[in-house]
Coordinates of C-alpha atoms in Angstrom, one line a residue:
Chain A
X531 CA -18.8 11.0 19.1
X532 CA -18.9 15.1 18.8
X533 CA -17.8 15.5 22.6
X534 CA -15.1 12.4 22.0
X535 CA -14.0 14.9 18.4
X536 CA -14.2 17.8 20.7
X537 CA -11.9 16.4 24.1
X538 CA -15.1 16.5 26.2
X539 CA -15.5 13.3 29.0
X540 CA -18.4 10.5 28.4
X541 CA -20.4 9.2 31.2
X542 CA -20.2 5.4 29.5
X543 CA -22.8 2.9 31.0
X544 CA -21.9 0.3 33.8
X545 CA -22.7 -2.2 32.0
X546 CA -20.8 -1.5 28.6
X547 CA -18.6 -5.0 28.9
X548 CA -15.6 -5.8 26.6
X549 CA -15.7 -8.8 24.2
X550 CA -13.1 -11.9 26.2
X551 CA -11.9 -13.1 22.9
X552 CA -8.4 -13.9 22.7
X553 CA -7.5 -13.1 19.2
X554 CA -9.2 -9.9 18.3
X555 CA -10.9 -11.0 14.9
X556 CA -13.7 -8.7 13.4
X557 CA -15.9 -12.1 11.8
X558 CA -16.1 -13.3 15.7
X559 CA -17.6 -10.3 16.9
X560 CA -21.0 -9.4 17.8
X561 CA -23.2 -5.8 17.6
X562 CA -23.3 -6.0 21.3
X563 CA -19.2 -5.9 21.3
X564 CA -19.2 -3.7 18.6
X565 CA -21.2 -1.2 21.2
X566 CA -18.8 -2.4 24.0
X567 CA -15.8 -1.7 22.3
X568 CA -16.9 1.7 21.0
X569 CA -18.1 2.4 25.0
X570 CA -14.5 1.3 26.1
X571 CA -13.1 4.1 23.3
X572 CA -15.0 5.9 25.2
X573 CA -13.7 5.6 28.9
X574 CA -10.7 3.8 28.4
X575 CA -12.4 0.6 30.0
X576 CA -9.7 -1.6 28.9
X577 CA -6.0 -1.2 28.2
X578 CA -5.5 1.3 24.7
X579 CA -3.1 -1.7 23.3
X580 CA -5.8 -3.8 23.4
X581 CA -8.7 -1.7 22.4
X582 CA -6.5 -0.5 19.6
X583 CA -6.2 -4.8 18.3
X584 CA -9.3 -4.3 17.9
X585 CA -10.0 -1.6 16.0
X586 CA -7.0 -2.6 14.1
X587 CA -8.8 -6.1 13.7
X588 CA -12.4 -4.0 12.3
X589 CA -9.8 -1.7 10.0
X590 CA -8.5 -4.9 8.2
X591 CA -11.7 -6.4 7.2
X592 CA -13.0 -3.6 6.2
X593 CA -9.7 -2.7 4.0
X594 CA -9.5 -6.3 2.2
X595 CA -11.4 -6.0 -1.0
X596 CA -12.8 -2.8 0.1
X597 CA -14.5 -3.1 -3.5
X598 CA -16.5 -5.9 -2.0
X599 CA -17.3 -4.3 1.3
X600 CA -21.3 -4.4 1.0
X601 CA -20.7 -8.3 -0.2
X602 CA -18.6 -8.9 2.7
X603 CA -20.5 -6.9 5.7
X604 CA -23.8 -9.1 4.7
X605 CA -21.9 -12.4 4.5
X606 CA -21.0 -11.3 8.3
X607 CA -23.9 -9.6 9.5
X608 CA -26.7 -10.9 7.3
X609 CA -29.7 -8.7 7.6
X610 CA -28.5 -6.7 10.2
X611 CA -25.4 -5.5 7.6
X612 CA -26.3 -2.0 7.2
X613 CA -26.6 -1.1 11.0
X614 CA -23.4 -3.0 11.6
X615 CA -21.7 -0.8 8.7
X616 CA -22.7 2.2 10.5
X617 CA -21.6 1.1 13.8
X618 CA -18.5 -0.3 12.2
X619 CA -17.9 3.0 11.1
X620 CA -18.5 5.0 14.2
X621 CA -16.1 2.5 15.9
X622 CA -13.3 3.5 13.7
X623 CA -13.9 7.3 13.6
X624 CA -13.9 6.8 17.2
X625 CA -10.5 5.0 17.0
X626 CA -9.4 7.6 15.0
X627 CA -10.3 10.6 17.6
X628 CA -8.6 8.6 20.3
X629 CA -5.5 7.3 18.5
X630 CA -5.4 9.9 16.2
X631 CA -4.4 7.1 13.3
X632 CA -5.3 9.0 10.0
X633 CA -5.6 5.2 8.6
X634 CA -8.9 4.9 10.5
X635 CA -10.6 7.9 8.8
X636 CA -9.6 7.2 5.5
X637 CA -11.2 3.6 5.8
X638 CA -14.5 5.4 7.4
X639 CA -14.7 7.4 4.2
X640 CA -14.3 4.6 2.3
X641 CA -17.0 3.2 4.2
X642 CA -19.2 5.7 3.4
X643 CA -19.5 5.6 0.0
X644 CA -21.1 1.9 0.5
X645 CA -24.3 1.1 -0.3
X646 CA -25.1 0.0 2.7
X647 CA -23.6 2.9 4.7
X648 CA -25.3 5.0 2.6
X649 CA -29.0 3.0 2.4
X650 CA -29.4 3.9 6.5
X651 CA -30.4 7.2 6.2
X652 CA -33.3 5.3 3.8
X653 CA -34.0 2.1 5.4
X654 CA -33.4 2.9 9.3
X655 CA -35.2 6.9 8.5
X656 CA -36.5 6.8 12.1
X657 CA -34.2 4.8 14.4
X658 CA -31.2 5.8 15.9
X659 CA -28.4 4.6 13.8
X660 CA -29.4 7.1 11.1
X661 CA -28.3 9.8 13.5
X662 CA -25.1 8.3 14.0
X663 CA -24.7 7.6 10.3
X664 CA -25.4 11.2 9.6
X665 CA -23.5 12.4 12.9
X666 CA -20.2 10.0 11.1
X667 CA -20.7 12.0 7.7
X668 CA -20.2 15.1 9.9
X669 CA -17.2 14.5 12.2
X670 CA -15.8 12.5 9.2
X671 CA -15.6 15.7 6.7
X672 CA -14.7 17.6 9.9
X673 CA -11.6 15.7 10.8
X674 CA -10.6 16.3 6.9
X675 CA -10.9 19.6 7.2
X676 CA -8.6 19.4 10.2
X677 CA -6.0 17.8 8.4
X678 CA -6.2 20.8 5.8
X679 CA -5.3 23.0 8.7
X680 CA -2.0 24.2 9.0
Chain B
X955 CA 34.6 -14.2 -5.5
X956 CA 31.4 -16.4 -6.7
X957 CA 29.8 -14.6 -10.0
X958 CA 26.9 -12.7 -8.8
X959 CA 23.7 -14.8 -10.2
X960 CA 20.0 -13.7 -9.7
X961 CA 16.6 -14.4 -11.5
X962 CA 14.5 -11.0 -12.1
X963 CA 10.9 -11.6 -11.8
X964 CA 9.0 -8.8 -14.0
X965 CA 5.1 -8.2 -14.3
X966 CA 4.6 -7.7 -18.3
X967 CA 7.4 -7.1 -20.8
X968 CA 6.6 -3.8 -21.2
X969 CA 8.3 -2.9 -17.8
X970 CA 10.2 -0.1 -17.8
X971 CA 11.5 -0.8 -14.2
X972 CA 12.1 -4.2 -15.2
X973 CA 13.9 -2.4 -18.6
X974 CA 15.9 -0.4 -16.2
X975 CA 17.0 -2.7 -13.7
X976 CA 18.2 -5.4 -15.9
X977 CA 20.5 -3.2 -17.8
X978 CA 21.5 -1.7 -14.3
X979 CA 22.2 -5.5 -12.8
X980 CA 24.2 -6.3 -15.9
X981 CA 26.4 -3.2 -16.5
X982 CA 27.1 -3.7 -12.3
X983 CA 28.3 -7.4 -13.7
X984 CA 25.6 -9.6 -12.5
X985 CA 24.7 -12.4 -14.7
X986 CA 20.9 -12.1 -14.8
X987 CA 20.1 -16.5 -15.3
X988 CA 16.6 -15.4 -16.5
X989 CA 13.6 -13.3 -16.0
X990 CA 10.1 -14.3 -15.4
X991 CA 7.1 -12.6 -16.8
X992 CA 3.5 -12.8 -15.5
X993 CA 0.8 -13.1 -18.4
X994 CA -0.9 -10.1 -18.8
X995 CA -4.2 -11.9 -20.7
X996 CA -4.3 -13.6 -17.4
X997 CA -8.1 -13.7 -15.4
X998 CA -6.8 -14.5 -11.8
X999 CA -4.7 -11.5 -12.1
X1000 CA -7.3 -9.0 -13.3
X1001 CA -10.0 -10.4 -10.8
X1002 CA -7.0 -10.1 -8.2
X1003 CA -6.3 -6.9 -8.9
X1004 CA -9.8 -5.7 -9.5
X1005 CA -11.0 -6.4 -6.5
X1006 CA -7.7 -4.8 -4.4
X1007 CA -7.3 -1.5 -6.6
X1008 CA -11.0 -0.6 -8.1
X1009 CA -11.1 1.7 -10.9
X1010 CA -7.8 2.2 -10.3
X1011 CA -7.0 -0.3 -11.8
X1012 CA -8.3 0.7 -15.1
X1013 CA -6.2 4.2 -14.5
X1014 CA -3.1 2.5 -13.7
X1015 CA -3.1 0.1 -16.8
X1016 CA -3.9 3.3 -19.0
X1017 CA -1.1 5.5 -17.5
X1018 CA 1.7 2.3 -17.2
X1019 CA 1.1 0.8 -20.8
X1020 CA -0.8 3.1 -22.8
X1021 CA -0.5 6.6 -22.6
X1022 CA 3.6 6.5 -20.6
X1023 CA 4.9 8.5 -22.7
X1024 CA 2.5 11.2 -23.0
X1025 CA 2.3 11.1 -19.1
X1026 CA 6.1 11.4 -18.7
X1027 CA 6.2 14.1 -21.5
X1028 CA 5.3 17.1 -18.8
X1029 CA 7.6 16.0 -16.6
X1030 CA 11.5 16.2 -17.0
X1031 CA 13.7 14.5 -14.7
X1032 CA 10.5 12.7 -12.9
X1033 CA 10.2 9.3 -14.3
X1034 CA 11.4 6.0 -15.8
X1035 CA 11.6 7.1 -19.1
X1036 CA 14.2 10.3 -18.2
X1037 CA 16.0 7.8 -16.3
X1038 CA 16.3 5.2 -19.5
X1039 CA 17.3 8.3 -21.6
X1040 CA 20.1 9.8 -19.1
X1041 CA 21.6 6.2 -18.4
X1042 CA 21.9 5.7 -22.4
X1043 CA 18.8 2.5 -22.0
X1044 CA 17.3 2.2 -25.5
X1045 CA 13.7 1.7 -25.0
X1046 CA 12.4 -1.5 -25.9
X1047 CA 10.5 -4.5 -24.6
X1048 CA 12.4 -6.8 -22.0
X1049 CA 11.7 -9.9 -24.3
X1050 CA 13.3 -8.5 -26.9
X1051 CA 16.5 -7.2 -24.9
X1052 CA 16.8 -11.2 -23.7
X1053 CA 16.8 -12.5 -26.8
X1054 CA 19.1 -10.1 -28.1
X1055 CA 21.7 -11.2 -25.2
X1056 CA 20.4 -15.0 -25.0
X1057 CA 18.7 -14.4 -21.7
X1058 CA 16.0 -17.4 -21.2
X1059 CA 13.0 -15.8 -20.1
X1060 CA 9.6 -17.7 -18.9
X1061 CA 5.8 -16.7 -18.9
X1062 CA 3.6 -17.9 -16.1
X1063 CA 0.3 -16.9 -15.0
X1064 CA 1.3 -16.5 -11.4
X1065 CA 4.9 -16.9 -10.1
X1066 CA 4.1 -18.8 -7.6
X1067 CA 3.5 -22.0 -9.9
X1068 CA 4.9 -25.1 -9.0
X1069 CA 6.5 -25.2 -12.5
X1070 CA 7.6 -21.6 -12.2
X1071 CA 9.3 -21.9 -8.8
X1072 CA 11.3 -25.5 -10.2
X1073 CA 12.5 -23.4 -13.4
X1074 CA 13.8 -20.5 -10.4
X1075 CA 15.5 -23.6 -8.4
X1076 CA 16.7 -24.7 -11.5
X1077 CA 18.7 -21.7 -12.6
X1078 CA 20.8 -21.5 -9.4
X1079 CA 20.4 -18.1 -9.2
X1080 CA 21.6 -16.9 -5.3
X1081 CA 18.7 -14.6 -5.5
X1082 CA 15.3 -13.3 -6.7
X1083 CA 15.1 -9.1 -7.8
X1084 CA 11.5 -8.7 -7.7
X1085 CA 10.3 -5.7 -9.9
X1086 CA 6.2 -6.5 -9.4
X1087 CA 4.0 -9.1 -10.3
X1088 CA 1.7 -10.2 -7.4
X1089 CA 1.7 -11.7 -4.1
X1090 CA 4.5 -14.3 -3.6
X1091 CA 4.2 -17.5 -1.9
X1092 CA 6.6 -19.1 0.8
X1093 CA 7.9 -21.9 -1.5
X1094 CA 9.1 -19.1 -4.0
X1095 CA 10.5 -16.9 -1.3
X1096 CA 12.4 -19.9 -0.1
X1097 CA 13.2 -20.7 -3.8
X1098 CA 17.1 -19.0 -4.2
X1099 CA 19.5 -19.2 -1.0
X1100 CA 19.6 -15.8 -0.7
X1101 CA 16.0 -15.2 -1.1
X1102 CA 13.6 -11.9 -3.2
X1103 CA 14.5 -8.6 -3.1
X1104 CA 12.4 -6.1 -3.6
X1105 CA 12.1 -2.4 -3.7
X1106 CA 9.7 -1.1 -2.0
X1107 CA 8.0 3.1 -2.1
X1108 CA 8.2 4.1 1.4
X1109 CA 10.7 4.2 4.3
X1110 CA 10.8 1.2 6.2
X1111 CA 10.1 0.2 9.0
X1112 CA 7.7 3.0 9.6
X1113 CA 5.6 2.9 5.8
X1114 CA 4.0 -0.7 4.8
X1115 CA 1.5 -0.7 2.0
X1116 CA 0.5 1.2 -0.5
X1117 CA 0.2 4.9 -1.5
X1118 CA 3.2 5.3 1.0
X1119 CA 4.5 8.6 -0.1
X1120 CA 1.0 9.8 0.6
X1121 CA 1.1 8.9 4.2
X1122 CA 4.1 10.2 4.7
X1123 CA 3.1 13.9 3.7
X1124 CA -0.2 13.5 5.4
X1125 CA 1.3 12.2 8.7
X1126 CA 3.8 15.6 8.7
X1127 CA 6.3 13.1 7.7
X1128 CA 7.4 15.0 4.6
X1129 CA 11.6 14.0 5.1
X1130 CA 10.6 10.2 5.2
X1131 CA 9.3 9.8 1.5
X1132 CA 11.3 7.4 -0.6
X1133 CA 11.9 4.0 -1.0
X1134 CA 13.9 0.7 0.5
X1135 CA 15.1 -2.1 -0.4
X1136 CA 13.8 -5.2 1.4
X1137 CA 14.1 -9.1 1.3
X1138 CA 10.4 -9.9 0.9
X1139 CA 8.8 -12.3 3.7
X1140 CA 5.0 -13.9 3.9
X1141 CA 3.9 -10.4 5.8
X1142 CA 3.3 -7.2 3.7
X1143 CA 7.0 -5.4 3.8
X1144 CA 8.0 -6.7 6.9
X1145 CA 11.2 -8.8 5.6
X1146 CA 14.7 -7.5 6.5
X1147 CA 15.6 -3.9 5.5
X1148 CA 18.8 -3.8 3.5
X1149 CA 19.0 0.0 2.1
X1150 CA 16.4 3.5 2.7
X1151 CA 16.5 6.1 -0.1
X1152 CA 14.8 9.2 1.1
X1153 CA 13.7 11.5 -1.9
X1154 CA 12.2 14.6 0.0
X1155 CA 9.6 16.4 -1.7
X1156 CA 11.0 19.6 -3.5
X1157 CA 8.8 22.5 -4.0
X1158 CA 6.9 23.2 -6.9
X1159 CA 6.3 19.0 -6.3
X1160 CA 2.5 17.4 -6.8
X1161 CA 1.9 13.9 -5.5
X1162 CA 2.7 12.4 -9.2
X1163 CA 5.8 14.4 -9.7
X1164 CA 7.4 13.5 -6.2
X1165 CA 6.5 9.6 -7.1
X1166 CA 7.9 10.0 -10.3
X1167 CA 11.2 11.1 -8.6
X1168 CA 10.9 8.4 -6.3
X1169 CA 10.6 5.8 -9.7
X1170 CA 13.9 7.7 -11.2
X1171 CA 15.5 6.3 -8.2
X1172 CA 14.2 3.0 -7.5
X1173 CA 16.4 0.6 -10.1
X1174 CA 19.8 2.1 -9.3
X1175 CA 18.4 1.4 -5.6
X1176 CA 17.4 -1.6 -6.2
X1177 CA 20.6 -2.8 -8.0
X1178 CA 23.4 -1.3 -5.3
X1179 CA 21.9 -2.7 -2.9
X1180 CA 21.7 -6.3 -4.7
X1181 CA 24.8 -6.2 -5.7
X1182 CA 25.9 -5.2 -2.0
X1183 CA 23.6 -8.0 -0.7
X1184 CA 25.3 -10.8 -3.3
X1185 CA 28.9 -9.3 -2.3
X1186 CA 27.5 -9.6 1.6
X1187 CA 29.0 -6.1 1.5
X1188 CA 25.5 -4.7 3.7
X1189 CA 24.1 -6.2 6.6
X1190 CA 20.7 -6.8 6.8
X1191 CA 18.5 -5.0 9.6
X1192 CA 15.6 -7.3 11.0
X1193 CA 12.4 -5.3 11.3
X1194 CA 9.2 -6.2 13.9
X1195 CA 6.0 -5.8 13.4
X1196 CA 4.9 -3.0 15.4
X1197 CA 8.1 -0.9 14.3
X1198 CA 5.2 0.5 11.8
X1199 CA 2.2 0.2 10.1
X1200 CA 0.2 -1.0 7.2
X1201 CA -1.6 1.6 4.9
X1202 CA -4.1 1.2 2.3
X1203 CA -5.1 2.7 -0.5
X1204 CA -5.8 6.4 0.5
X1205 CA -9.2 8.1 0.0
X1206 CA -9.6 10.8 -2.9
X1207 CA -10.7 13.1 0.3
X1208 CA -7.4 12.6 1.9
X1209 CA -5.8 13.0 -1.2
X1210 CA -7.0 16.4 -1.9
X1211 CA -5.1 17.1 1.7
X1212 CA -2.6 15.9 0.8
X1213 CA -1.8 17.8 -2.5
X1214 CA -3.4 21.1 -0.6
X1215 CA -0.2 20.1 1.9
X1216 CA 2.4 20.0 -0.9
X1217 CA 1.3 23.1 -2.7
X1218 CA 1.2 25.5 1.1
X1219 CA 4.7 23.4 1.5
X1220 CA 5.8 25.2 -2.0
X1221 CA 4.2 28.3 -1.0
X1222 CA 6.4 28.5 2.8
X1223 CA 9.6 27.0 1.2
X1224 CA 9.5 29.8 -1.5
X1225 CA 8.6 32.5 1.2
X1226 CA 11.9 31.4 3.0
X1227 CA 14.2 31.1 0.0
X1228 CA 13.7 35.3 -0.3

C-alpha cells in the first residue's frame, strides 16, 4: 500500500484472479476477491472502469447507514467481519491512491472509527491484518495531510 | 396563458425556506393549491434520519429549529433569515401564513402516502416545489404532469449528495459551489437540470458562512426557475449518470481541510488585492 501511496511498481502474484461477477455488488463478494481486486489495484490486471465498479460497488455499502457499519459488515461477513473491515478498507485507500477519488478516503476514515476496524489491532494482535490495519491508519492521515498541502 | 398551479411540499412548518419560497411563488403570481407538511413527532423519520446523518442529526435539529436565530445573528447577509428581512417576509410559521390566505395545507407522516399523493392528484397542481422532507417515491414524482422540482446545494451534473459545497472546495473546485435547480427522479439528483447558480466562495468565508450564502440564494432560485419551467420559458437539460458523482457525508478530518483551504484562500486573495 506505501509503495502504491508512494508511485512505486508491485510485483502482484500470478495467481491474484478477478471476481467473474456481472454486476459488481459488494454482499456477493468473497475475502478471496476482496484480495483479488485489491491485487488488480495493484497491477492494473483488469480494465480501470471495471476495477473502479467495484470499488464504487465496496464505497456504497459501506456509505448506506454508515452509522450501522459494524451491524452491517457482520450480517455480511459473520465472524470473519473485522478482517473483512480491514481489508475493505485497504481496498478503498487503494482505490483512492489509484483513482485519486477523495470520496474513497473519506469513507476509509469513516471506517476507522468502527468498532470493528478498530478491535483488530486487539483481536488479530499477531496476524497480519493488524499491520495493514495499522499501515491504513498511517497512509490514511498521510493522504489528509496531502490534501492540506498547497 | 394557463395560471401557473403547483403544490409545495415542506418538511415542518417552521421552514424558513419553505416561508421564503411560498411568498416568492406567490408574489411571481403562482397560485400555490396547497402545501404539505411532514410530521415532525414522526418515528420512521427520526429512525430514517438517524441512521443516514448520526449525531448530526441532533446538531442539525438544534441549529434549524432551536437556536436559528442566534446562529444567523453573527452572520449578516448569510442566511434565510437576512433574506426574509431584505425581501420584506414577516417571520412566522407556514401554517399560519395559509390560513391567513386560505391555503389548504395537509400533514402526513411521509409524502409518499397513498392518501398524501391522491390529495397532490387532487389539487391539479402542474407541479411539485419540493423544499425537503425525505426520499420520494415514483408514484409521487409521477403525481403532477409536470413533475417535483427541487433545489438542490451543488452544481449539477458534476455534485450529487450531500455536503456538496465541501467537495467542491476540497476537489480544487472552488468556482463550482452553488446550487441547481432539478426535476427530481428515483436516483439521487440525477433528474433533468433546469437552472445552476454558482455562489463562489468570497474571502474572509468559513464552510457555514459560504452555505449560508448559498441558502440566501436558493428560494429566488428555486422560484425563477419554476416559474420559467410552468411558462416552458427554459429548456430542460438531461443529465447521465456518469456526468458526476455521488458524495456522502464528509469526514470531520476532511473537513478540517477543507476550512484550512478556505482560510489560505482568504489569506492569497487578500495578498493579491494589495
Amino acid at each position: 500500500m506505501r509503495a502504491l501511496a508512494v508511485g512505486s511498481r508491485v510485483e502482484i502474484p500470478e495467481d491474484a484472479s478477478f471476481p467473474a461477477m456481472q454486476r459488481p455488488q459488494y454482499k456477493n463478494i468473497s475475502l478471496a476477491h476482496l484480495q483479488s481486486l485489491r491485487w488488480s489495484l495493484y497491477g492494473g490486471a483488469v480494465a480501470p472502469n471495471e476495477a473502479g465498479m467495484w470499488v464504487e460497488a465496496a464505497l456504497r455499502f459501506c456509505e448506506l447507514n454508515v452509522w450501522r457499519l459494524d451491524r452491517r459488515m457482520r450480517g455480511k461477513w459473520g465472524a470473519a467481519a473485522a478482517p473483512a473491515t480491514v481489508a475493505t478498507a485497504a481496498l478503498l485507500l487503494e482505490g483512492h491512491l489509484v483513482y485519486s477519488d477523495p470520496r474513497l478516503l473519506n469513507t476509509v476514515l469513516k471506517i476507522r472509527k468502527s468498532r470493528l476496524f478498530r478491535s483488530v489491532r486487539r483481536t488479530h494482535a499477531t496476524e497480519g491484518i493488524a499491520a495493514l490495519a495499522a499501515a491504513v491508519a498511517d497512509v490514511s492521515d498521510e493522504c489528509v495531510q496531502r490534501y492540506s498541502q498547497p | 396563458m394557463k395560471p401557473k398551479r403547483v403544490i409545495l411540499l415542506s418538511p415542518n412548518p417552521y421552514s424558513l425556506y419553505t416561508l421564503a419560497t411560498l411568498v416568492l411563488l406567490t408574489r411571481a403570481g403562482t397560485e400555490v393549491a396547497g402545501i404539505g407538511f411532514r410530521r415532525l413527532m414522526n418515528p420512521s423519520r427520526v429512525l430514517f434520519e438517524g441512521r443516514r446523518d448520526g449525531a448530526r442529526l441532533i446538531k442539525k435539529v438544534c441549529r434549524k429549529l432551536l437556536w436559528r436565530r442566534l446562529a444567523d445573528g453573527g452572520s449578516a447577509r448569510n442566511s434565510l433569515s437576512a433574506f426574509l428581512a431584505e425581501s420584506s417576509i414577516q417571520r412566522e410559521s407556514v401554517p399560519a401564513l395559509c390560513r391567513r390566505n386560505g391555503i389548504p395545507i395537509r400533514y402526513c407522516y411521509d409524502f409518499n402516502d397513498a392518501d398524501f399523493v391522491a390529495w397532490v392528484k387532487a389539487s391539479s397542481a402542474q407541479a411539485i416545489v419540493f423544499t425537503g422532507g425525505g426520499l420520494l417515491r415514483q408514484p409521487l414524482l409521477d403525481a403532477t404532469p409536470k413533475g417535483v422540482l427541487n433545489c438542490h446545494m451543488g452544481i449539477l451534473p458534476r455534485y450529487r449528495g450531500m455536503d456538496l459545497p465541501e467537495w467542491a472546495l476540497l476537489c480544487g473546485d472552488a468556482d463550482s459551489t452553488g446550487c441547481c435547480v432539478h426535476l427530481m427522479d428515483s436516483g439521487v439528483d440525477t433528474g433533468p437540470i433546469l437552472m445552476n447558480h454558482f455562489v463562489p466562495p468570497r474571502t474572509g468565508d468559513t464552510v457555514s458562512r459560504l452555505r449560508g450564502r448559498i441558502e440566501y440564494q436558493m428560494p429566488s432560485v428555486l422560484v425563477s426557475a419554476t416559474v420559467g419551467y410552468l411558462e416552458d420559458a427554459i429548456a430542460l437539460r438531461p443529465q447521465s449518470p456518469e456526468d458526476g458523482k455521488q458524495f456522502f457525508i464528509m469526514s470531520p478530518a476532511l473537513r478540517e481541510v477543507v476550512e484550512y483551504r478556505l482560510s489560505r484562500r482568504t489569506i492569497s486573495t487578500a495578498q493579491t488585492s494589495r
